[in-house]
Amino acid sequence: MLYQKLARPVLFGIGRGDAEKAHDTTLRWLARLSTQRQARNALIKLNQLSAPVTVCGIPFPNPIGLAAGMDKNGIATGAWPALGFGFAEIGTVTAQPQPGNPQPRMFRMKRSQGIVNRMGFNNLGAQALAAQLTAAPAVNCPLGISIGKSKAVLLEGAIDDYLTSMRFLYPFADYIAINVSSPNTPGLRQLQDAGALRALLGALRAEGVRLAAGRQPRPVLVKIAPDLTEPAMAQLLEVCLETGVSGVIATNTTLGRDGVDPSEDAIAAEPGGMSGKPLTQVSREIVRFVHRETNGTLPIIGSGGVMTADDAQAMFDAGASLVQLYSGLIYNGPGLVRSSVRRYRSSARKGHRTPQNR
């Protein structure tokens, strides 16, 4: 409650309420923390609660992670475990640097606890991220890197574009997330179609084997949209299983606007993807569908609308192996990370399903 009463009003007031300015300011503060070894390590000891799990062959100190979109250029990687996270996913990054869509492009819906964004993969590019990670302090948790298609690249050139990013960033990633589901890059979601996705994932898998040079390749996970029909999603999952994908991330932001408080309809009318509380039930049901459709054989990172510790546990109960936060962190603060880990540990002690015994 301290965050909601004291910190959040200050953060939400930055830039006269401009959500992106608040985001950038907070990220700069966290980037400074990332370089302060003693302070960072003290906070990790205090905040990073232990609940070890192994998913996709990766050991995680706990199963609550940061979702992509918060730290696109990897400038605060050391800060995320200091806030308690058991892993962090940075990006989405593209092979080519790009400014993203015109501002303003991020909007809060406070009553609905939602966010609409049309950022458009604004980032400094894969090569710049590789340089940033080369100089960054060691990270006390696994690091996922989300890669997407450069806006300037036609769909016909998407495979080479993704491969370029993968080659730059492979040495730094514990896993690689393939973003083919953002609604803010024109045409991107066409890559979820079976033929296009099969070609892309096949090429990435082959390149991963080459880059691994005889070692175990990095896990590759696919981030899916919440707006697919069940038949389309089933087809996508079939392609994932055929191509040996390590897991899926469910879900990205939605183009739907269900669950928005009527007083915020004008904000909801802004173009872009919506995240936060209105997505809670949708993303959970998609996790449940993926788990059922794959007979529990495909690890799932549950993401979307995790606003409380109970929401996080509901994701695990639906079949998720790991859970990510974004909007929940913004609205409810880093205490949500610790409370979610505690809720997970309590549930595990009571014999509920966990990544180890699922």
mmCIF file of C-alpha atoms in Angstrom:
data_model
loop_
_atom_site.group_PDB
_atom_site.id
_atom_site.type_symbol
_atom_site.label_atom_id
_atom_site.label_comp_id
_atom_site.label_asym_id
_atom_site.label_seq_id
_atom_site.Cartn_x
_atom_site.Cartn_y
_atom_site.Cartn_z
ATOM 1 C CA MET A 1 0.000 0.000 0.000
ATOM 2 C CA LEU A 2 2.967 2.313 0.601
ATOM 3 C CA TYR A 3 3.777 2.281 -3.104
ATOM 4 C CA GLN A 4 0.184 3.071 -4.104
ATOM 5 C CA LYS A 5 -0.160 5.903 -1.586
ATOM 6 C CA LEU A 6 3.269 7.543 -1.830
ATOM 7 C CA ALA A 7 5.420 6.428 -4.762
ATOM 8 C CA ARG A 8 2.812 5.950 -7.474
ATOM 9 C CA PRO A 9 1.344 9.477 -7.281
ATOM 10 C CA VAL A 10 4.863 10.896 -7.674
ATOM 11 C CA LEU A 11 5.679 8.623 -10.604
ATOM 12 C CA PHE A 12 2.340 9.238 -12.302
ATOM 13 C CA GLY A 13 2.875 12.985 -11.944
ATOM 14 C CA ILE A 14 6.159 13.020 -13.873
ATOM 15 C CA GLY A 15 5.927 14.920 -17.139
ATOM 16 C CA ARG A 16 2.463 16.220 -16.198
ATOM 17 C CA GLY A 17 1.118 12.717 -16.346
ATOM 18 C CA ASP A 18 2.920 11.642 -19.536
ATOM 19 C CA ALA A 19 3.249 7.862 -19.132
ATOM 20 C CA GLU A 20 6.268 7.508 -21.401
ATOM 21 C CA LYS A 21 8.193 10.277 -19.625
ATOM 22 C CA ALA A 22 7.509 8.588 -16.301
ATOM 23 C CA HIS A 23 8.699 5.306 -17.758
ATOM 24 C CA ASP A 24 11.925 6.826 -19.099
ATOM 25 C CA THR A 25 12.646 8.665 -15.842
ATOM 26 C CA THR A 26 12.107 5.545 -13.737
ATOM 27 C CA LEU A 27 14.295 3.521 -16.075
ATOM 28 C CA ARG A 28 17.120 6.049 -15.748
ATOM 29 C CA TRP A 29 16.914 5.758 -11.938
ATOM 30 C CA LEU A 30 17.062 1.976 -12.216
ATOM 31 C CA ALA A 31 19.960 2.179 -14.676
ATOM 32 C CA ARG A 32 21.948 4.066 -12.036
ATOM 33 C CA LEU A 33 21.084 1.435 -9.436
ATOM 34 C CA SER A 34 22.208 -1.232 -11.887
ATOM 35 C CA THR A 35 25.775 0.137 -11.776
ATOM 36 C CA GLN A 36 25.937 0.523 -7.968
ATOM 37 C CA ARG A 37 27.237 -2.894 -6.983
ATOM 38 C CA GLN A 38 26.978 -2.634 -3.194
ATOM 39 C CA ALA A 39 23.484 -1.133 -3.161
ATOM 40 C CA ARG A 40 22.327 -3.540 -5.841
ATOM 41 C CA ASN A 41 23.653 -6.600 -4.025
ATOM 42 C CA ALA A 42 22.112 -5.467 -0.733
ATOM 43 C CA LEU A 43 18.723 -5.099 -2.417
ATOM 44 C CA ILE A 44 19.044 -8.477 -4.118
ATOM 45 C CA LYS A 45 19.695 -10.091 -0.753
ATOM 46 C CA LEU A 46 16.654 -8.313 0.677
ATOM 47 C CA ASN A 47 14.180 -8.637 -2.187
ATOM 48 C CA GLN A 48 15.001 -11.655 -4.357
ATOM 49 C CA LEU A 49 13.107 -14.392 -2.550
ATOM 50 C CA SER A 50 14.131 -17.973 -3.243
ATOM 51 C CA ALA A 51 11.732 -20.377 -4.940
ATOM 52 C CA PRO A 52 14.010 -22.250 -7.369
ATOM 53 C CA VAL A 53 12.546 -23.729 -10.543
ATOM 54 C CA THR A 54 14.076 -25.153 -13.707
ATOM 55 C CA VAL A 55 12.243 -24.450 -16.966
ATOM 56 C CA CYS A 56 13.572 -25.153 -20.479
ATOM 57 C CA GLY A 57 16.759 -26.377 -18.784
ATOM 58 C CA ILE A 58 17.351 -22.955 -17.183
ATOM 59 C CA PRO A 59 17.546 -22.671 -13.373
ATOM 60 C CA PHE A 60 15.551 -19.675 -12.096
ATOM 61 C CA PRO A 61 15.935 -18.347 -8.530
ATOM 62 C CA ASN A 62 12.172 -17.794 -8.533
ATOM 63 C CA PRO A 63 9.484 -17.975 -11.234
ATOM 64 C CA ILE A 64 8.370 -14.307 -11.284
ATOM 65 C CA GLY A 65 9.943 -12.288 -14.102
ATOM 66 C CA LEU A 66 9.888 -8.926 -15.817
ATOM 67 C CA ALA A 67 8.066 -8.828 -19.152
ATOM 68 C CA ALA A 68 9.564 -7.386 -22.317
ATOM 69 C CA GLY A 69 8.878 -3.726 -23.086
ATOM 70 C CA MET A 70 10.100 -2.242 -19.833
ATOM 71 C CA ASP A 71 13.845 -2.269 -20.592
ATOM 72 C CA LYS A 72 14.101 -2.294 -24.362
ATOM 73 C CA ASN A 73 17.783 -1.330 -24.553
ATOM 74 C CA GLY A 74 19.020 -3.321 -21.571
ATOM 75 C CA ILE A 75 20.212 -0.330 -19.564
ATOM 76 C CA ALA A 76 18.938 -1.554 -16.180
ATOM 77 C CA THR A 77 19.617 -5.296 -16.263
ATOM 78 C CA GLY A 78 21.314 -5.298 -12.866
ATOM 79 C CA ALA A 79 18.357 -3.593 -11.208
ATOM 80 C CA TRP A 80 15.688 -6.189 -11.952
ATOM 81 C CA PRO A 81 16.918 -8.865 -9.507
ATOM 82 C CA ALA A 82 17.313 -6.039 -6.966
ATOM 83 C CA LEU A 83 13.535 -5.543 -7.248
ATOM 84 C CA GLY A 84 13.084 -9.255 -6.552
ATOM 85 C CA PHE A 85 12.637 -10.680 -10.044
ATOM 86 C CA GLY A 86 13.786 -14.226 -10.749
ATOM 87 C CA PHE A 87 14.389 -13.380 -14.410
ATOM 88 C CA ALA A 88 14.059 -10.454 -16.787
ATOM 89 C CA GLU A 89 13.184 -10.242 -20.471
ATOM 90 C CA ILE A 90 14.622 -7.229 -22.275
ATOM 91 C CA GLY A 91 13.667 -5.788 -25.646
ATOM 92 C CA THR A 92 11.820 -6.074 -27.898
ATOM 93 C CA VAL A 93 14.845 -5.203 -29.999
ATOM 94 C CA THR A 94 15.108 -5.120 -33.783
ATOM 95 C CA ALA A 95 18.054 -5.612 -36.110
ATOM 96 C CA GLN A 96 17.845 -1.992 -37.224
ATOM 97 C CA PRO A 97 17.628 0.912 -34.772
ATOM 98 C CA GLN A 98 14.278 2.671 -35.019
ATOM 99 C CA PRO A 99 12.497 5.523 -33.232
ATOM 100 C CA GLY A 100 9.112 3.840 -33.014
ATOM 101 C CA ASN A 101 5.794 5.535 -33.597
ATOM 102 C CA PRO A 102 5.124 9.268 -33.078
ATOM 103 C CA GLN A 103 4.484 10.480 -29.533
ATOM 104 C CA PRO A 104 2.327 10.445 -27.493
ATOM 105 C CA ARG A 105 2.123 6.676 -27.715
ATOM 106 C CA MET A 106 1.517 5.380 -24.158
ATOM 107 C CA PHE A 107 -1.648 6.033 -22.148
ATOM 108 C CA ARG A 108 -2.740 4.991 -18.655
ATOM 109 C CA MET A 109 -6.296 4.018 -17.736
ATOM 110 C CA LYS A 110 -6.091 4.403 -13.961
ATOM 111 C CA ARG A 111 -9.573 3.237 -13.030
ATOM 112 C CA SER A 112 -9.254 0.220 -15.296
ATOM 113 C CA GLN A 113 -5.614 -0.390 -14.262
ATOM 114 C CA GLY A 114 -4.786 -0.714 -17.931
ATOM 115 C CA ILE A 115 -2.290 0.718 -20.388
ATOM 116 C CA VAL A 116 -2.650 1.373 -24.116
ATOM 117 C CA ASN A 117 0.573 1.662 -26.075
ATOM 118 C CA ARG A 118 1.615 1.944 -29.685
ATOM 119 C CA MET A 119 5.356 2.246 -29.068
ATOM 120 C CA GLY A 120 6.341 0.469 -32.278
ATOM 121 C CA PHE A 121 9.528 -1.314 -31.137
ATOM 122 C CA ASN A 122 11.433 1.896 -30.374
ATOM 123 C CA ASN A 123 15.010 0.740 -29.664
ATOM 124 C CA LEU A 124 18.645 1.361 -30.505
ATOM 125 C CA GLY A 125 19.070 -1.869 -32.450
ATOM 126 C CA ALA A 126 20.538 -5.311 -31.801
ATOM 127 C CA GLN A 127 24.159 -4.279 -32.251
ATOM 128 C CA ALA A 128 23.796 -1.462 -29.703
ATOM 129 C CA LEU A 129 22.130 -3.844 -27.241
ATOM 130 C CA ALA A 130 25.004 -6.300 -27.659
ATOM 131 C CA ALA A 131 27.472 -3.513 -26.849
ATOM 132 C CA GLN A 132 25.387 -2.472 -23.827
ATOM 133 C CA LEU A 133 25.302 -6.018 -22.476
ATOM 134 C CA THR A 134 29.020 -6.462 -23.043
ATOM 135 C CA ALA A 135 29.690 -3.545 -20.676
ATOM 136 C CA ALA A 136 26.846 -4.267 -18.217
ATOM 137 C CA PRO A 137 27.392 -5.689 -14.716
ATOM 138 C CA ALA A 138 26.690 -9.349 -14.116
ATOM 139 C CA VAL A 139 22.992 -10.119 -13.802
ATOM 140 C CA ASN A 140 21.854 -12.175 -10.812
ATOM 141 C CA CYS A 141 19.098 -13.894 -12.736
ATOM 142 C CA PRO A 142 18.474 -15.419 -16.178
ATOM 143 C CA LEU A 143 18.073 -12.928 -19.015
ATOM 144 C CA GLY A 144 15.676 -13.378 -21.903
ATOM 145 C CA ILE A 145 15.961 -11.233 -25.008
ATOM 146 C CA SER A 146 12.911 -10.495 -27.143
ATOM 147 C CA ILE A 147 13.547 -9.893 -30.845
ATOM 148 C CA GLY A 148 11.144 -8.508 -33.442
ATOM 149 C CA LYS A 149 11.040 -7.409 -37.066
ATOM 150 C CA SER A 150 12.445 -4.031 -38.102
ATOM 151 C CA LYS A 151 9.633 -1.844 -39.421
ATOM 152 C CA ALA A 152 11.569 -0.911 -42.575
ATOM 153 C CA VAL A 153 12.000 -4.569 -43.540
ATOM 154 C CA LEU A 154 9.329 -6.181 -45.716
ATOM 155 C CA LEU A 155 7.790 -9.445 -44.586
ATOM 156 C CA GLU A 156 9.759 -11.193 -47.320
ATOM 157 C CA GLY A 157 12.960 -10.184 -45.558
ATOM 158 C CA ALA A 158 11.783 -10.948 -42.028
ATOM 159 C CA ILE A 159 13.779 -14.156 -41.603
ATOM 160 C CA ASP A 160 17.126 -12.497 -42.353
ATOM 161 C CA ASP A 161 16.155 -9.598 -40.098
ATOM 162 C CA TYR A 162 15.433 -11.881 -37.129
ATOM 163 C CA LEU A 163 18.602 -13.885 -37.837
ATOM 164 C CA THR A 164 20.679 -10.704 -37.707
ATOM 165 C CA SER A 165 19.345 -9.896 -34.243
ATOM 166 C CA MET A 166 19.855 -13.463 -33.077
ATOM 167 C CA ARG A 167 23.503 -13.470 -34.159
ATOM 168 C CA PHE A 168 24.292 -10.255 -32.307
ATOM 169 C CA LEU A 169 22.481 -11.219 -29.107
ATOM 170 C CA TYR A 170 22.850 -14.986 -28.826
ATOM 171 C CA PRO A 171 25.875 -14.885 -26.464
ATOM 172 C CA PHE A 172 23.988 -12.741 -23.933
ATOM 173 C CA ALA A 173 20.626 -14.523 -23.812
ATOM 174 C CA ASP A 174 19.567 -17.359 -21.532
ATOM 175 C CA TYR A 175 16.558 -17.661 -23.814
ATOM 176 C CA ILE A 176 15.363 -15.865 -26.928
ATOM 177 C CA ALA A 177 11.762 -14.716 -27.315
ATOM 178 C CA ILE A 178 10.394 -14.343 -30.836
ATOM 179 C CA ASN A 179 7.900 -11.491 -30.984
ATOM 180 C CA VAL A 180 5.551 -12.026 -33.919
ATOM 181 C CA SER A 181 2.494 -10.702 -32.102
ATOM 182 C CA SER A 182 2.884 -6.990 -31.375
ATOM 183 C CA PRO A 183 -0.038 -5.069 -32.875
ATOM 184 C CA ASN A 184 2.107 -1.950 -33.369
ATOM 185 C CA THR A 185 4.318 -2.997 -36.306
ATOM 186 C CA PRO A 186 2.306 -3.170 -39.547
ATOM 187 C CA GLY A 187 1.961 -6.716 -40.860
ATOM 188 C CA LEU A 188 3.918 -8.331 -38.037
ATOM 189 C CA ARG A 189 1.103 -10.582 -36.890
ATOM 190 C CA GLN A 190 1.029 -12.191 -40.337
ATOM 191 C CA LEU A 191 4.149 -14.024 -39.190
ATOM 192 C CA GLN A 192 1.879 -16.045 -36.876
ATOM 193 C CA ASP A 193 0.372 -17.709 -39.965
ATOM 194 C CA ALA A 194 1.436 -21.347 -40.150
ATOM 195 C CA GLY A 195 3.588 -21.185 -43.287
ATOM 196 C CA ALA A 196 5.416 -17.993 -42.392
ATOM 197 C CA LEU A 197 5.930 -19.081 -38.798
ATOM 198 C CA ARG A 198 7.232 -22.513 -39.800
ATOM 199 C CA ALA A 199 9.828 -20.955 -42.093
ATOM 200 C CA LEU A 200 10.904 -18.394 -39.504
ATOM 201 C CA LEU A 201 11.180 -20.823 -36.612
ATOM 202 C CA GLY A 202 12.947 -23.415 -38.732
ATOM 203 C CA ALA A 203 15.568 -20.876 -39.754
ATOM 204 C CA LEU A 204 16.031 -19.633 -36.182
ATOM 205 C CA ARG A 205 16.337 -23.150 -34.818
ATOM 206 C CA ALA A 206 18.974 -24.062 -37.412
ATOM 207 C CA GLU A 207 20.914 -20.870 -36.654
ATOM 208 C CA GLY A 208 20.701 -21.569 -32.933
ATOM 209 C CA VAL A 209 22.257 -24.980 -33.440
ATOM 210 C CA ARG A 210 25.030 -23.401 -35.508
ATOM 211 C CA LEU A 211 25.704 -20.683 -32.939
ATOM 212 C CA ALA A 212 25.730 -23.228 -30.101
ATOM 213 C CA ALA A 213 28.724 -24.914 -31.767
ATOM 214 C CA GLY A 214 28.065 -28.338 -30.290
ATOM 215 C CA ARG A 215 26.632 -27.122 -26.991
ATOM 216 C CA GLN A 216 22.955 -27.098 -26.037
ATOM 217 C CA PRO A 217 21.220 -24.364 -28.096
ATOM 218 C CA ARG A 218 19.536 -21.483 -26.306
ATOM 219 C CA PRO A 219 15.800 -22.076 -25.797
ATOM 220 C CA VAL A 220 13.578 -20.231 -28.271
ATOM 221 C CA LEU A 221 10.083 -19.178 -27.154
ATOM 222 C CA VAL A 222 7.297 -17.657 -29.257
ATOM 223 C CA LYS A 223 5.180 -14.788 -27.926
ATOM 224 C CA ILE A 224 1.590 -15.115 -29.098
ATOM 225 C CA ALA A 225 -1.260 -12.634 -29.465
ATOM 226 C CA PRO A 226 -4.398 -12.863 -27.320
ATOM 227 C CA ASP A 227 -6.565 -12.025 -30.324
ATOM 228 C CA LEU A 228 -6.137 -15.297 -32.235
ATOM 229 C CA THR A 229 -9.097 -17.621 -32.656
ATOM 230 C CA GLU A 230 -8.748 -21.016 -30.998
ATOM 231 C CA PRO A 231 -8.302 -22.807 -34.369
ATOM 232 C CA ALA A 232 -5.574 -20.326 -35.365
ATOM 233 C CA MET A 233 -3.900 -20.710 -31.995
ATOM 234 C CA ALA A 234 -4.057 -24.497 -32.240
ATOM 235 C CA GLN A 235 -2.406 -24.319 -35.655
ATOM 236 C CA LEU A 236 0.297 -22.009 -34.283
ATOM 237 C CA LEU A 237 0.995 -24.425 -31.438
ATOM 238 C CA GLU A 238 1.231 -27.310 -33.879
ATOM 239 C CA VAL A 239 3.923 -25.392 -35.769
ATOM 240 C CA CYS A 240 5.750 -24.682 -32.511
ATOM 241 C CA LEU A 241 5.774 -28.380 -31.640
ATOM 242 C CA GLU A 242 6.838 -29.373 -35.166
ATOM 243 C CA THR A 243 9.782 -26.965 -35.205
ATOM 244 C CA GLY A 244 11.025 -27.825 -31.727
ATOM 245 C CA VAL A 245 10.252 -24.505 -30.068
ATOM 246 C CA SER A 246 11.099 -24.596 -26.361
ATOM 247 C CA GLY A 247 7.977 -22.798 -25.140
ATOM 248 C CA VAL A 248 5.485 -19.984 -25.617
ATOM 249 C CA ILE A 249 4.808 -16.667 -23.939
ATOM 250 C CA ALA A 250 1.093 -16.011 -23.511
ATOM 251 C CA THR A 251 0.256 -13.278 -24.192
ATOM 252 C CA ASN A 252 1.122 -10.011 -25.895
ATOM 253 C CA THR A 253 -1.117 -6.934 -25.712
ATOM 254 C CA THR A 254 -4.637 -7.042 -27.153
ATOM 255 C CA LEU A 255 -6.492 -4.982 -29.726
ATOM 256 C CA GLY A 256 -9.689 -5.674 -27.794
ATOM 257 C CA ARG A 257 -11.086 -3.192 -25.289
ATOM 258 C CA ASP A 258 -13.282 -5.349 -23.071
ATOM 259 C CA GLY A 259 -13.098 -4.655 -19.353
ATOM 260 C CA VAL A 260 -12.402 -0.921 -19.607
ATOM 261 C CA ASP A 261 -14.210 1.412 -17.199
ATOM 262 C CA PRO A 262 -16.715 3.460 -19.280
ATOM 263 C CA SER A 263 -15.194 6.683 -17.957
ATOM 264 C CA GLU A 264 -12.003 5.775 -19.807
ATOM 265 C CA ASP A 265 -13.504 4.912 -23.181
ATOM 266 C CA ALA A 266 -11.802 7.925 -24.785
ATOM 267 C CA ILE A 267 -8.357 6.671 -23.737
ATOM 268 C CA ALA A 268 -9.260 3.141 -24.765
ATOM 269 C CA ALA A 269 -10.100 4.471 -28.231
ATOM 270 C CA GLU A 270 -6.429 5.317 -28.770
ATOM 271 C CA PRO A 271 -4.876 2.946 -31.335
ATOM 272 C CA GLY A 272 -2.489 0.340 -29.968
ATOM 273 C CA GLY A 273 -2.282 -2.725 -27.783
ATOM 274 C CA MET A 274 -3.885 -2.841 -24.346
ATOM 275 C CA SER A 275 -2.332 -4.462 -21.281
ATOM 276 C CA GLY A 276 -3.155 -4.587 -17.595
ATOM 277 C CA LYS A 277 -6.168 -5.690 -15.597
ATOM 278 C CA PRO A 278 -8.617 -5.827 -18.548
ATOM 279 C CA LEU A 279 -6.411 -8.600 -19.979
ATOM 280 C CA THR A 280 -6.286 -10.721 -16.787
ATOM 281 C CA GLN A 281 -8.970 -13.255 -17.609
ATOM 282 C CA VAL A 282 -8.188 -13.367 -21.336
ATOM 283 C CA SER A 283 -4.506 -14.192 -20.909
ATOM 284 C CA ARG A 284 -5.228 -16.746 -18.191
ATOM 285 C CA GLU A 285 -7.697 -18.595 -20.412
ATOM 286 C CA ILE A 286 -5.162 -18.637 -23.244
ATOM 287 C CA VAL A 287 -2.568 -20.134 -20.890
ATOM 288 C CA ARG A 288 -5.142 -22.752 -19.956
ATOM 289 C CA PHE A 289 -5.868 -23.433 -23.639
ATOM 290 C CA VAL A 290 -2.172 -23.770 -24.549
ATOM 291 C CA HIS A 291 -1.561 -26.118 -21.627
ATOM 292 C CA ARG A 292 -4.529 -28.283 -22.583
ATOM 293 C CA GLU A 293 -3.821 -28.227 -26.338
ATOM 294 C CA THR A 294 -0.194 -29.335 -25.862
ATOM 295 C CA ASN A 295 -0.945 -31.791 -23.053
ATOM 296 C CA GLY A 296 1.368 -29.826 -20.804
ATOM 297 C CA THR A 297 4.412 -30.632 -22.953
ATOM 298 C CA LEU A 298 5.210 -27.034 -23.939
ATOM 299 C CA PRO A 299 6.425 -24.723 -21.152
ATOM 300 C CA ILE A 300 4.415 -21.507 -20.889
ATOM 301 C CA ILE A 301 5.398 -18.104 -19.579
ATOM 302 C CA GLY A 302 2.152 -16.502 -18.447
ATOM 303 C CA SER A 303 2.038 -12.772 -19.145
ATOM 304 C CA GLY A 304 -0.793 -10.267 -19.271
ATOM 305 C CA GLY A 305 -2.937 -8.754 -16.556
ATOM 306 C CA VAL A 306 -1.032 -10.131 -13.562
ATOM 307 C CA MET A 307 -1.954 -7.422 -11.069
ATOM 308 C CA THR A 308 -1.980 -9.338 -7.774
ATOM 309 C CA ALA A 309 -0.292 -12.333 -6.184
ATOM 310 C CA ASP A 310 -3.540 -14.261 -6.659
ATOM 311 C CA ASP A 311 -3.422 -13.435 -10.379
ATOM 312 C CA ALA A 312 0.095 -14.841 -10.550
ATOM 313 C CA GLN A 313 -0.953 -18.030 -8.783
ATOM 314 C CA ALA A 314 -3.964 -18.374 -11.075
ATOM 315 C CA MET A 315 -1.528 -18.331 -14.012
ATOM 316 C CA PHE A 316 0.439 -21.187 -12.442
ATOM 317 C CA ASP A 317 -2.767 -23.084 -11.757
ATOM 318 C CA ALA A 318 -3.787 -22.596 -15.417
ATOM 319 C CA GLY A 319 -0.553 -24.233 -16.569
ATOM 320 C CA ALA A 320 2.146 -21.545 -16.642
ATOM 321 C CA SER A 321 5.675 -22.545 -15.663
ATOM 322 C CA LEU A 322 6.816 -18.935 -15.196
ATOM 323 C CA VAL A 323 4.944 -15.636 -14.852
ATOM 324 C CA GLN A 324 5.856 -12.134 -16.040
ATOM 325 C CA LEU A 325 4.819 -8.710 -14.757
ATOM 326 C CA TYR A 326 4.603 -5.337 -16.495
ATOM 327 C CA SER A 327 1.430 -3.343 -15.862
ATOM 328 C CA GLY A 328 1.102 -4.911 -12.415
ATOM 329 C CA LEU A 329 4.527 -3.534 -11.545
ATOM 330 C CA ILE A 330 3.510 -0.051 -12.690
ATOM 331 C CA TYR A 331 0.227 0.012 -10.775
ATOM 332 C CA ASN A 332 1.204 -1.968 -7.676
ATOM 333 C CA GLY A 333 4.969 -1.629 -7.369
ATOM 334 C CA PRO A 334 7.828 -4.052 -6.705
ATOM 335 C CA GLY A 335 6.090 -5.436 -3.627
ATOM 336 C CA LEU A 336 4.000 -7.411 -6.124
ATOM 337 C CA VAL A 337 7.094 -9.429 -7.071
ATOM 338 C CA ARG A 338 7.739 -10.555 -3.499
ATOM 339 C CA SER A 339 4.079 -11.223 -2.693
ATOM 340 C CA SER A 340 3.748 -13.324 -5.860
ATOM 341 C CA VAL A 341 6.771 -15.426 -4.921
ATOM 342 C CA ARG A 342 5.402 -15.897 -1.396
ATOM 343 C CA ARG A 343 2.009 -16.911 -2.791
ATOM 344 C CA TYR A 344 3.710 -19.387 -5.117
ATOM 345 C CA ARG A 345 5.748 -20.908 -2.272
ATOM 346 C CA SER A 346 2.653 -21.210 -0.087
ATOM 347 C CA SER A 347 0.767 -22.945 -2.883
ATOM 348 C CA ALA A 348 3.672 -25.314 -3.539
ATOM 349 C CA ARG A 349 3.768 -26.315 0.123
ATOM 350 C CA LYS A 350 0.080 -27.188 -0.105
ATOM 351 C CA GLY A 351 0.785 -29.532 -3.004
ATOM 352 C CA HIS A 352 -0.554 -27.444 -5.880
ATOM 353 C CA ARG A 353 1.006 -27.799 -9.314
ATOM 354 C CA THR A 354 4.404 -26.189 -9.781
ATOM 355 C CA PRO A 355 6.905 -26.229 -12.660
ATOM 356 C CA GLN A 356 8.806 -29.028 -10.908
ATOM 357 C CA ASN A 357 5.894 -31.428 -10.422
ATOM 358 C CA ARG A 358 3.678 -30.517 -13.372
#
